[in-house]
mmCIF file of C-alpha atoms and ligand atoms in Angstrom:
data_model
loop_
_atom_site.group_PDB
_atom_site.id
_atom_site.type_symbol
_atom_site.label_atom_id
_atom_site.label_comp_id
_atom_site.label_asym_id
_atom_site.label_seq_id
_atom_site.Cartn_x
_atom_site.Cartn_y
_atom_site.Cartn_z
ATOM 1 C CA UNK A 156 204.027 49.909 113.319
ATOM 2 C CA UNK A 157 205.792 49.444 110.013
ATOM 3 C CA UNK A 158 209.715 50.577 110.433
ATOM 4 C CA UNK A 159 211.910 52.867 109.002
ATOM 5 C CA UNK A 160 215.824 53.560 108.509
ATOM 6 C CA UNK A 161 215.484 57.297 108.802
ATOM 7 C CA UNK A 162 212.655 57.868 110.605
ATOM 8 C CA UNK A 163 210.909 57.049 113.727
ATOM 9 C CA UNK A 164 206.815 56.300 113.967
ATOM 10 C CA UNK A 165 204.890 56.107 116.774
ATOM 11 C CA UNK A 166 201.335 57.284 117.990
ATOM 12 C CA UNK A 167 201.814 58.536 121.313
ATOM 13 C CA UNK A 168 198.383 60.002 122.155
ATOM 14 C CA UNK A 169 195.043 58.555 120.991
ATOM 15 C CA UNK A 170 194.719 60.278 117.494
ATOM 16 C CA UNK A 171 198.110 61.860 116.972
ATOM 17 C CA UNK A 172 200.341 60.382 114.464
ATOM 18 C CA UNK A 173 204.235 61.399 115.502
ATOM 19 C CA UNK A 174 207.236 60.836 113.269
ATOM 20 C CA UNK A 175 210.682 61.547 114.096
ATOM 21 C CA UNK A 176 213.819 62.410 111.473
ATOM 22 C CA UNK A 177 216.237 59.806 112.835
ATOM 23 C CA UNK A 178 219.507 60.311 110.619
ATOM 24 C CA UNK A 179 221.517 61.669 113.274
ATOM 25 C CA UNK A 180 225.019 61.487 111.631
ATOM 26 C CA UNK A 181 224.069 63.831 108.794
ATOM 27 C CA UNK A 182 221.722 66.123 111.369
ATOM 28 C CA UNK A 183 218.749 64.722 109.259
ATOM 29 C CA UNK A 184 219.688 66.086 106.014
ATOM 30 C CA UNK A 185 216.914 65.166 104.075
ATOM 31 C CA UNK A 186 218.336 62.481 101.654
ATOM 32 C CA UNK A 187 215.972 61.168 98.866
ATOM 33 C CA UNK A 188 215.465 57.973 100.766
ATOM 34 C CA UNK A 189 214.791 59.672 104.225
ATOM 35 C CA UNK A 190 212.007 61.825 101.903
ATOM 36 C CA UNK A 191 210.424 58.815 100.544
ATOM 37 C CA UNK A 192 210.194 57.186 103.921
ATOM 38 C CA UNK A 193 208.657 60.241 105.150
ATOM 39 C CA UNK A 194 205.990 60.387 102.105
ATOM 40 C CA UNK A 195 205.164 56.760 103.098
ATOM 41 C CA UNK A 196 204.568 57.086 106.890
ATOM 42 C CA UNK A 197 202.606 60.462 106.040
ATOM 43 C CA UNK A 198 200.684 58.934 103.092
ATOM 44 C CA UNK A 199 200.003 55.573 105.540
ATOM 45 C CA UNK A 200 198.990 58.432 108.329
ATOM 46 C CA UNK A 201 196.305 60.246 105.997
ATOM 47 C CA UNK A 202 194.456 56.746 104.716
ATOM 48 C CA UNK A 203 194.136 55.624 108.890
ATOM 49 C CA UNK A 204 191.123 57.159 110.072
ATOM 50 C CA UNK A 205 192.146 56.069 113.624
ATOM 51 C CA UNK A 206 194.745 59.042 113.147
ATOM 52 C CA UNK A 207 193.726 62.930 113.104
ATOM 53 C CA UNK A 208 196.732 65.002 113.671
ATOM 54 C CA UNK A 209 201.120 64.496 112.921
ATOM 55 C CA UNK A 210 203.707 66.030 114.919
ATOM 56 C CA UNK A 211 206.735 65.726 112.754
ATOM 57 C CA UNK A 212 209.875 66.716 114.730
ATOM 58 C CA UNK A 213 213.740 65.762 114.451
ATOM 59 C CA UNK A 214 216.530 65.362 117.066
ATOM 60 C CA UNK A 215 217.512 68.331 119.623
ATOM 61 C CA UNK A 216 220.551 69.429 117.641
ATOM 62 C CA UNK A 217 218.564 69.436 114.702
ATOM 63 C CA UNK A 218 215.187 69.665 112.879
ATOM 64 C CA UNK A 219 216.931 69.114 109.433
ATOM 65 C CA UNK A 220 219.988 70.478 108.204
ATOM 66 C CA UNK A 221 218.648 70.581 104.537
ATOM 67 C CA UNK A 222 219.045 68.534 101.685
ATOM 68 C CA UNK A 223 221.739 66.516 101.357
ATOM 69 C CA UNK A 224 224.329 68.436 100.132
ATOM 70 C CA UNK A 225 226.762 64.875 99.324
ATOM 71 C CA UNK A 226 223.824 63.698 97.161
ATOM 72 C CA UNK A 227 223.488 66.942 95.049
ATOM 73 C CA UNK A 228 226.724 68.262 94.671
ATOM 74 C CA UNK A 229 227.594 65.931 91.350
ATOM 75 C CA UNK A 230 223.918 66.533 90.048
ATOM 76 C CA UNK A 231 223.814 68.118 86.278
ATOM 77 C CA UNK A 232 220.869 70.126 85.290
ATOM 78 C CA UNK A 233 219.617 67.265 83.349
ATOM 79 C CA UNK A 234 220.061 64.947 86.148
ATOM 80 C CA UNK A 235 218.298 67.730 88.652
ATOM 81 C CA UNK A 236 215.714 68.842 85.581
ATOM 82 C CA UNK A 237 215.063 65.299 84.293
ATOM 83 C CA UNK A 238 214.331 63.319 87.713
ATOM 84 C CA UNK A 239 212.292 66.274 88.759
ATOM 85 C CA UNK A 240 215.142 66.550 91.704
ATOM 86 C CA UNK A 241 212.998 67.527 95.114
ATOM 87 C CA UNK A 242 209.327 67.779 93.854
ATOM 88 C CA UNK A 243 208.292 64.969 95.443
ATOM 89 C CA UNK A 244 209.254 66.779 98.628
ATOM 90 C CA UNK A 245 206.186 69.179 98.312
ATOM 91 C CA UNK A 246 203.706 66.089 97.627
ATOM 92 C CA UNK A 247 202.893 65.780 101.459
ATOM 93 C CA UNK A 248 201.614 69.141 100.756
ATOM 94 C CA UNK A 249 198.932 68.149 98.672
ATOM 95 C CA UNK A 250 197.766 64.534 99.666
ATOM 96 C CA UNK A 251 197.545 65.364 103.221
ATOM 97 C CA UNK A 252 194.347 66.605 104.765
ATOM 98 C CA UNK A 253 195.065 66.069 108.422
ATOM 99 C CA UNK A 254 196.680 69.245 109.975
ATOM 100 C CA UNK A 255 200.405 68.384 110.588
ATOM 101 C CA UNK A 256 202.346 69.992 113.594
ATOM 102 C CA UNK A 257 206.145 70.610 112.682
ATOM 103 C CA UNK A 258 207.856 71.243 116.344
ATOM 104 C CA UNK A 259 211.445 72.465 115.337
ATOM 105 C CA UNK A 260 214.409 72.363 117.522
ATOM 106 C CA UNK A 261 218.074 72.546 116.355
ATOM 107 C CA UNK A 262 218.866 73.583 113.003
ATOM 108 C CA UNK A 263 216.478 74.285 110.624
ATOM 109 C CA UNK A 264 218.476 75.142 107.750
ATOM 110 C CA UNK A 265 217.643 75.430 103.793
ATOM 111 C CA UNK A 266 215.468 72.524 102.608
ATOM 112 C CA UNK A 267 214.566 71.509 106.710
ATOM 113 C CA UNK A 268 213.690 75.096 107.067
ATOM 114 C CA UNK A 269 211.430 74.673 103.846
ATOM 115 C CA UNK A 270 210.032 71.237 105.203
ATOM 116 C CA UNK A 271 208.979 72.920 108.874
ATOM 117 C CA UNK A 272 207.350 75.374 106.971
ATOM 118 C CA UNK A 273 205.477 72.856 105.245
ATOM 119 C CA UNK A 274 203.421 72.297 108.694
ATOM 120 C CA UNK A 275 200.248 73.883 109.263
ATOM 121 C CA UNK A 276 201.149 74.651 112.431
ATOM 122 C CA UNK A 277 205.021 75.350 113.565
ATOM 123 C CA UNK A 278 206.194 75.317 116.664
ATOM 124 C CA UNK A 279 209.817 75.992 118.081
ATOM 125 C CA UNK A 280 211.809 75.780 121.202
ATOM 126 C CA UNK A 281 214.913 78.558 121.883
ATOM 127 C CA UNK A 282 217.388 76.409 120.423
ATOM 128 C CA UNK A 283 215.608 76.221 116.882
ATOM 129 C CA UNK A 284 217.647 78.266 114.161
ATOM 130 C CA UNK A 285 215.734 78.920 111.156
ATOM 131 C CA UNK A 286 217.485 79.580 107.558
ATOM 132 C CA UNK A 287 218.024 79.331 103.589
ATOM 133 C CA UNK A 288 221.301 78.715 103.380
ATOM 134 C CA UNK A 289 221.777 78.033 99.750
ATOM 135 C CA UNK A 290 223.156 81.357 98.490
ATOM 136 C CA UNK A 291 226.380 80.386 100.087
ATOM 137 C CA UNK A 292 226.485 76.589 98.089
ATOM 138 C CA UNK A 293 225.524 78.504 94.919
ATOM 139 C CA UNK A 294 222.313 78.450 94.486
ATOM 140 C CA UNK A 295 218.526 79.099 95.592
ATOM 141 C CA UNK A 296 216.407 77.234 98.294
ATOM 142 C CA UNK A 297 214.364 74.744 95.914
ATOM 143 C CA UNK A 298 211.699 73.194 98.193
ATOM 144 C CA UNK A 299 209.033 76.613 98.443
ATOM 145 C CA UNK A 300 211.563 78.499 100.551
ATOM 146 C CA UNK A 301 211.078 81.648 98.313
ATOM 147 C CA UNK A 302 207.493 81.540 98.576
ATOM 148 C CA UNK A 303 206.800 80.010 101.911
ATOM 149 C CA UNK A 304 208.913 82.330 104.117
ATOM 150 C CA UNK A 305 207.668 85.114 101.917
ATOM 151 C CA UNK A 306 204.197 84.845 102.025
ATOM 152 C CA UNK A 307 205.190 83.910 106.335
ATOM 153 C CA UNK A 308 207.785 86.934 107.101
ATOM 154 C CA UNK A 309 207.348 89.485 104.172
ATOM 155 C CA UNK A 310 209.734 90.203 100.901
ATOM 156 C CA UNK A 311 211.984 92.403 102.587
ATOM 157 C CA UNK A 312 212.571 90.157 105.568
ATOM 158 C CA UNK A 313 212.599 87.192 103.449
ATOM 159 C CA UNK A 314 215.181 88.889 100.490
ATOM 160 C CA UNK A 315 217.579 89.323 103.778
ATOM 161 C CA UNK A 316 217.393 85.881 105.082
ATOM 162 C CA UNK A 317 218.046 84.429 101.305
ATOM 163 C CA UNK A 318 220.255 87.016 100.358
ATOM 164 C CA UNK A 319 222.457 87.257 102.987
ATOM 165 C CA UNK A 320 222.228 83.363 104.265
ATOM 166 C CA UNK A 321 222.027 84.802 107.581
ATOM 167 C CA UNK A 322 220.410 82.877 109.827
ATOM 168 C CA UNK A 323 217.086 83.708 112.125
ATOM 169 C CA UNK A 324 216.539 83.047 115.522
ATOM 170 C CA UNK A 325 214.247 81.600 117.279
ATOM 171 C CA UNK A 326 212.893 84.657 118.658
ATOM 172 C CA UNK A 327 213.095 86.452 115.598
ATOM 173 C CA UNK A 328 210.614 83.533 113.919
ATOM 174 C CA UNK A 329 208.526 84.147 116.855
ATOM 175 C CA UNK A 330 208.546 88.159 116.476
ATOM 176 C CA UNK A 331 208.023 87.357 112.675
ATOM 177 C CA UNK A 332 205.039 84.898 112.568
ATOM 178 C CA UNK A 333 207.086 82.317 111.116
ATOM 179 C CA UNK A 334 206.138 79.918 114.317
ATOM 180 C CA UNK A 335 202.983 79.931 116.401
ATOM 181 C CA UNK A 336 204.616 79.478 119.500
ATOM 182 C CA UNK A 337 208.379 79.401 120.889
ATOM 183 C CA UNK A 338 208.609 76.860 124.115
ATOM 184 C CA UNK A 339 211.458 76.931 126.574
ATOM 185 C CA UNK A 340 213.079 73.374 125.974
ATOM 186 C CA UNK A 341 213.128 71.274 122.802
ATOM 187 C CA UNK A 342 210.884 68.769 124.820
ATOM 188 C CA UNK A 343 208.028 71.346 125.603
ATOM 189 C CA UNK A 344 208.678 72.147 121.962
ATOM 190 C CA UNK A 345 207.626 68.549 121.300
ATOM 191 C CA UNK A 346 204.731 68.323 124.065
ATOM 192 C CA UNK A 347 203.283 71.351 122.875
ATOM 193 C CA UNK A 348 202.878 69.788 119.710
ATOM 194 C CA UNK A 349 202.158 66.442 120.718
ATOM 195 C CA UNK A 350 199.164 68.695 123.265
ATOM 196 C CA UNK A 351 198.054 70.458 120.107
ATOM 197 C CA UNK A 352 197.624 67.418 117.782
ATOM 198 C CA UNK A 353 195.726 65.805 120.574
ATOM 199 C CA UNK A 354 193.300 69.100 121.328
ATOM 200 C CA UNK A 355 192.667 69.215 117.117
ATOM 201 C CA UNK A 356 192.431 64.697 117.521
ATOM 202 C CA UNK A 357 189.128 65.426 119.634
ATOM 203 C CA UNK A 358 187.256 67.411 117.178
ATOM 204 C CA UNK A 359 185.449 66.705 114.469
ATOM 205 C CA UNK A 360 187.481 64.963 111.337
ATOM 206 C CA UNK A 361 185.161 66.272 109.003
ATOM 207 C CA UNK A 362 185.389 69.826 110.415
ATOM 208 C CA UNK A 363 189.167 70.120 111.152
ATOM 209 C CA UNK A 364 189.527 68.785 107.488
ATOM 210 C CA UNK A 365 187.292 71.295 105.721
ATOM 211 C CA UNK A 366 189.292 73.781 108.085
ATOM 212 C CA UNK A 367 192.646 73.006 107.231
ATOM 213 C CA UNK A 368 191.288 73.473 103.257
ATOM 214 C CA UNK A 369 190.130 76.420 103.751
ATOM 215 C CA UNK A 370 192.747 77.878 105.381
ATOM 216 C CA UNK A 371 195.156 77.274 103.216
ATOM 217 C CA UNK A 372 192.858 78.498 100.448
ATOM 218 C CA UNK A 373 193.847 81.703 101.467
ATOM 219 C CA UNK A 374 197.822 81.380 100.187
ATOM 220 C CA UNK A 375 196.048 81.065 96.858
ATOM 221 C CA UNK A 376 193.001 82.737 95.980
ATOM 222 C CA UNK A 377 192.361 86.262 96.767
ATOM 223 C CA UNK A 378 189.961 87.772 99.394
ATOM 224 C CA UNK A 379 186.900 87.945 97.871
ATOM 225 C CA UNK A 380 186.983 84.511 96.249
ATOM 226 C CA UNK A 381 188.699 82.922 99.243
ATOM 227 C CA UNK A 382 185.465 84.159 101.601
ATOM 228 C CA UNK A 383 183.144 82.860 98.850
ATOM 229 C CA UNK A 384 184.856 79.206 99.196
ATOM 230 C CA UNK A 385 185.068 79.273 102.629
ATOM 231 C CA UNK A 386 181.244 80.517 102.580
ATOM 232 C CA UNK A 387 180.279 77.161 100.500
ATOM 233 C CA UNK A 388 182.529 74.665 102.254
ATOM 234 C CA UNK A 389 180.107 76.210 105.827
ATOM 235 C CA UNK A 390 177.174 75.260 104.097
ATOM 236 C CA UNK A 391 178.315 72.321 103.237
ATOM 237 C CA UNK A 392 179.455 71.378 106.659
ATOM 238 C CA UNK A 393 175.332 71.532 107.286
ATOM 239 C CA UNK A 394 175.070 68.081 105.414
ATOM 240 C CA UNK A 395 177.651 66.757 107.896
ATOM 241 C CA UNK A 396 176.866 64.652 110.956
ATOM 242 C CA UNK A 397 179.074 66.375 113.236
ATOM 243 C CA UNK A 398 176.960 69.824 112.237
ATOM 244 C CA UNK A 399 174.378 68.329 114.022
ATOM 245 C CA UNK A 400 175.238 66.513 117.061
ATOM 246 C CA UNK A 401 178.082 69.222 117.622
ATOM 247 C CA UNK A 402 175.138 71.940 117.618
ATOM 248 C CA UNK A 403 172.714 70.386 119.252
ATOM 249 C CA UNK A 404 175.114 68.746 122.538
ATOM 250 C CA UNK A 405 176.022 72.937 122.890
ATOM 251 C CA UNK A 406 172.191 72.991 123.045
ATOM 252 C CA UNK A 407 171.840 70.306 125.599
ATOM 253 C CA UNK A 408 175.095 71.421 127.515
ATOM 254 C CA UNK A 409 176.400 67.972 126.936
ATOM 255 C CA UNK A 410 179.982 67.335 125.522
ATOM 256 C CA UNK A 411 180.061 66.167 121.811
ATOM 257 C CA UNK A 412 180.464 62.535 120.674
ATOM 258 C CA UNK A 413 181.508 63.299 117.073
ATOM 259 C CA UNK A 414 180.754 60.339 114.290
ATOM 260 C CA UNK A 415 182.946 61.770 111.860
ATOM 261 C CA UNK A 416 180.503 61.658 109.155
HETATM 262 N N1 LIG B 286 223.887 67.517 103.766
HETATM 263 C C1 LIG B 286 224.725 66.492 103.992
HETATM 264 N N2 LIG B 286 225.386 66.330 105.147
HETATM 265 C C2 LIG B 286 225.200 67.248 106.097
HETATM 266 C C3 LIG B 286 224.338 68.349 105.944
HETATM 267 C C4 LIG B 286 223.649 68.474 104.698
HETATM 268 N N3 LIG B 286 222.801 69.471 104.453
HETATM 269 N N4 LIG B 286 224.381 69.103 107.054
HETATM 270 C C5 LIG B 286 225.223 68.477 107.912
HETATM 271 N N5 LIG B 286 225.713 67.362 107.341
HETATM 272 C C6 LIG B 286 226.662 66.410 107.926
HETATM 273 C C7 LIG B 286 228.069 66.994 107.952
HETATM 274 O O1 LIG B 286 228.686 66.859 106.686
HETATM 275 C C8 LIG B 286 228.709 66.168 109.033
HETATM 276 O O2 LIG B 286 229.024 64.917 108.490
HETATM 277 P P1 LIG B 286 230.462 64.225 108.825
HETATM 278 O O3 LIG B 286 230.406 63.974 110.295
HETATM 279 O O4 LIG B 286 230.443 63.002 107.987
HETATM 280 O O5 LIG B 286 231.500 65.232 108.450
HETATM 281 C C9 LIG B 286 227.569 65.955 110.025
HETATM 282 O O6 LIG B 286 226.353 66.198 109.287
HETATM 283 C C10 LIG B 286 227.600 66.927 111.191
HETATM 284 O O7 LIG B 286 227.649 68.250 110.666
HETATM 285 P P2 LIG B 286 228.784 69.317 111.104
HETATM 286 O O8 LIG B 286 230.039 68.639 111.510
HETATM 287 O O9 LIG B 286 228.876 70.332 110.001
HETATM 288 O O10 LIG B 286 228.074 69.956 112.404
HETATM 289 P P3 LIG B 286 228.274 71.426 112.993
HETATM 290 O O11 LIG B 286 227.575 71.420 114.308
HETATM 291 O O12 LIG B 286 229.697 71.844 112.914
HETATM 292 O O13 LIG B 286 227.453 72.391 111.958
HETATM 293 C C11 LIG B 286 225.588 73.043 110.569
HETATM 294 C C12 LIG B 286 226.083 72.281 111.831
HETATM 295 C C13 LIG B 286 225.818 74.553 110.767
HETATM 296 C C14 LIG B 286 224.115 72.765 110.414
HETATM 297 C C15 LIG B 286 226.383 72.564 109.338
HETATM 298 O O14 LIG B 286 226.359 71.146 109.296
HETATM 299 C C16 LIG B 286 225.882 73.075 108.021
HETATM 300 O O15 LIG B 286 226.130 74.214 107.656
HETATM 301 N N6 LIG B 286 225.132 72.209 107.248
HETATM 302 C C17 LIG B 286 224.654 72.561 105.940
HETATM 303 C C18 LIG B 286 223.473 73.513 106.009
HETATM 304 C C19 LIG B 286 223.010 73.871 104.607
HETATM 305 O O16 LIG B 286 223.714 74.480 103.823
HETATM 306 N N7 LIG B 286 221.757 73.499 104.268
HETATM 307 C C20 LIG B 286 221.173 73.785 102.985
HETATM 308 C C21 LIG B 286 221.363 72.621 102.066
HETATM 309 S S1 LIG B 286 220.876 72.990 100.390
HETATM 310 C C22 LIG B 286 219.193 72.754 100.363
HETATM 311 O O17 LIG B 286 218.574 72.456 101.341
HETATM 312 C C23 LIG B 286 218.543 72.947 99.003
HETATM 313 C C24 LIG B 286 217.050 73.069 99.047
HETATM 314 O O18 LIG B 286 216.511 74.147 99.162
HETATM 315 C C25 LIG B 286 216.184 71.905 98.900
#
């Protein structure tokens, strides 16, 4: 595939896109060209039909260590204001439809905690430390933190970790609900992912898709709309394809060959 400077892209399992932070000196703080790179592979990902599901990891030490602190810290609010500083880090949020895996090991700190919490799914190993560190820099996590870990942990949980800086451990994220699952080793961490991608990579595009959507439909509307949409988007899934032969193979006991139409 195409390459990178700070980031690594493979496909090691039919159907599973995988890209790895690779900026090792700075503990993959999330420079504006590492973003963009990342934007591109993802945005490459989402038009190649051959792929259904990203794992996005970074190194053992760390997920991300946040933004890069060297490339802020002479910013002026016009600079930050004008150039829209960090809003294209949310765009993967909202151009891609395939469900994306964020396994986090290592530090997870500020604007790499925000970005793991950008997955659909997150996963962690014991050596993943989660946190929104910015109170101590002067100032506020700027990529969703205050409304991601919110809406994942609660306000009063979520006041303490931004408040206070503190930091939350792996075990606490898995107490919380802020990760699905928390492995052993950083490289279960990784298979598990990698395992998960390639379990959602054998279903139905069309499906997983219209799942993912309605999902997250949920963050935003409010229960009695949010069961009306997903209500319509089921119906709709009975002009699919996949409806069919999915239906009808349970029918005939056979397994399901899925067209993605
Ligand atoms: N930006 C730029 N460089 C960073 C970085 C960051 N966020 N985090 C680490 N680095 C660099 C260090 O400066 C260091 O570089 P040098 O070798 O050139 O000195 C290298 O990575 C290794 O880091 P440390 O020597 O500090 O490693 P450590 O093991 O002693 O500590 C750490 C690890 C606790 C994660 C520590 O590096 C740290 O506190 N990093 C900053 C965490 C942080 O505050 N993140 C929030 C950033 S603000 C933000 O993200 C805003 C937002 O919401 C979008």
């Amino acid at each position: 595939g195409k390459s990178y400077e700070h980031i690594k892209v493979s496909s090691p399992k039919p159907g599973v896109g995988f890209i790895e932070l690779n900026r090792p000196k700075a503990l993959n703080a999330l420079c504006t060209p590492l973003i963009l790179e990342l934007n591109s592979a993802l945005r490459n990902y989402q038009a190649d039909n051959s792929i259904s599901a990203i794992v996005l990891t970074g190194s053992e030490r760390a997920f991300a260590a946040g933004a890069d602190i060297k490339e802020m810290k002479d910013l002026s609010f016009a600079d930050a204001y004008g150039a829209d500083f960090i809003e294209t880090w949310s765009d993967l949020v909202t151009f891609l439809k395939k469900p994306l895996i964020t396994a986090v090991n290592g530090y997870a700190l500020g604007g790499g905690c925000e970005l793991a919490m950008m997955g659909d799914i997150v996963y962690a190993s014991n050596s993943a430390v989660f946190g929104q560190p910015e109170i101590k820099l002067g100032v506020i996590p700027g990529a969703g933190g205050s409304q991601r870990l919110t809406k994942a942990i609660g306000k009063s949980r979520a006041m303490e970790v931004i408040l206070t800086g503190d930091n939350i451990s792996s075990k606490q994220a898995g107490e919380w609900g802020l990760v699905a699952k928390v492995f052993e080793t950083p490289q279960e961490c990784v298979d598990g992912a990698l395992a998960t991608a390639a379990k959602i990579a054998g279903y139905s595009q069309i499906a997983v898709k219209a799942a993912k959507e309605v999902v997250n439909k949920s963050q935003d509307l409010g229960i009695r709309e949010g069961v009306e949409f997903e209500r319509r988007v089921f119906h709709g899934l009975f002009g699919s394809e996949d409806q069919k032969i999915g239906m009808t193979a349970f029918a005939a006991k056979k397994k399901a060959e899925w067209s993605n139409k």
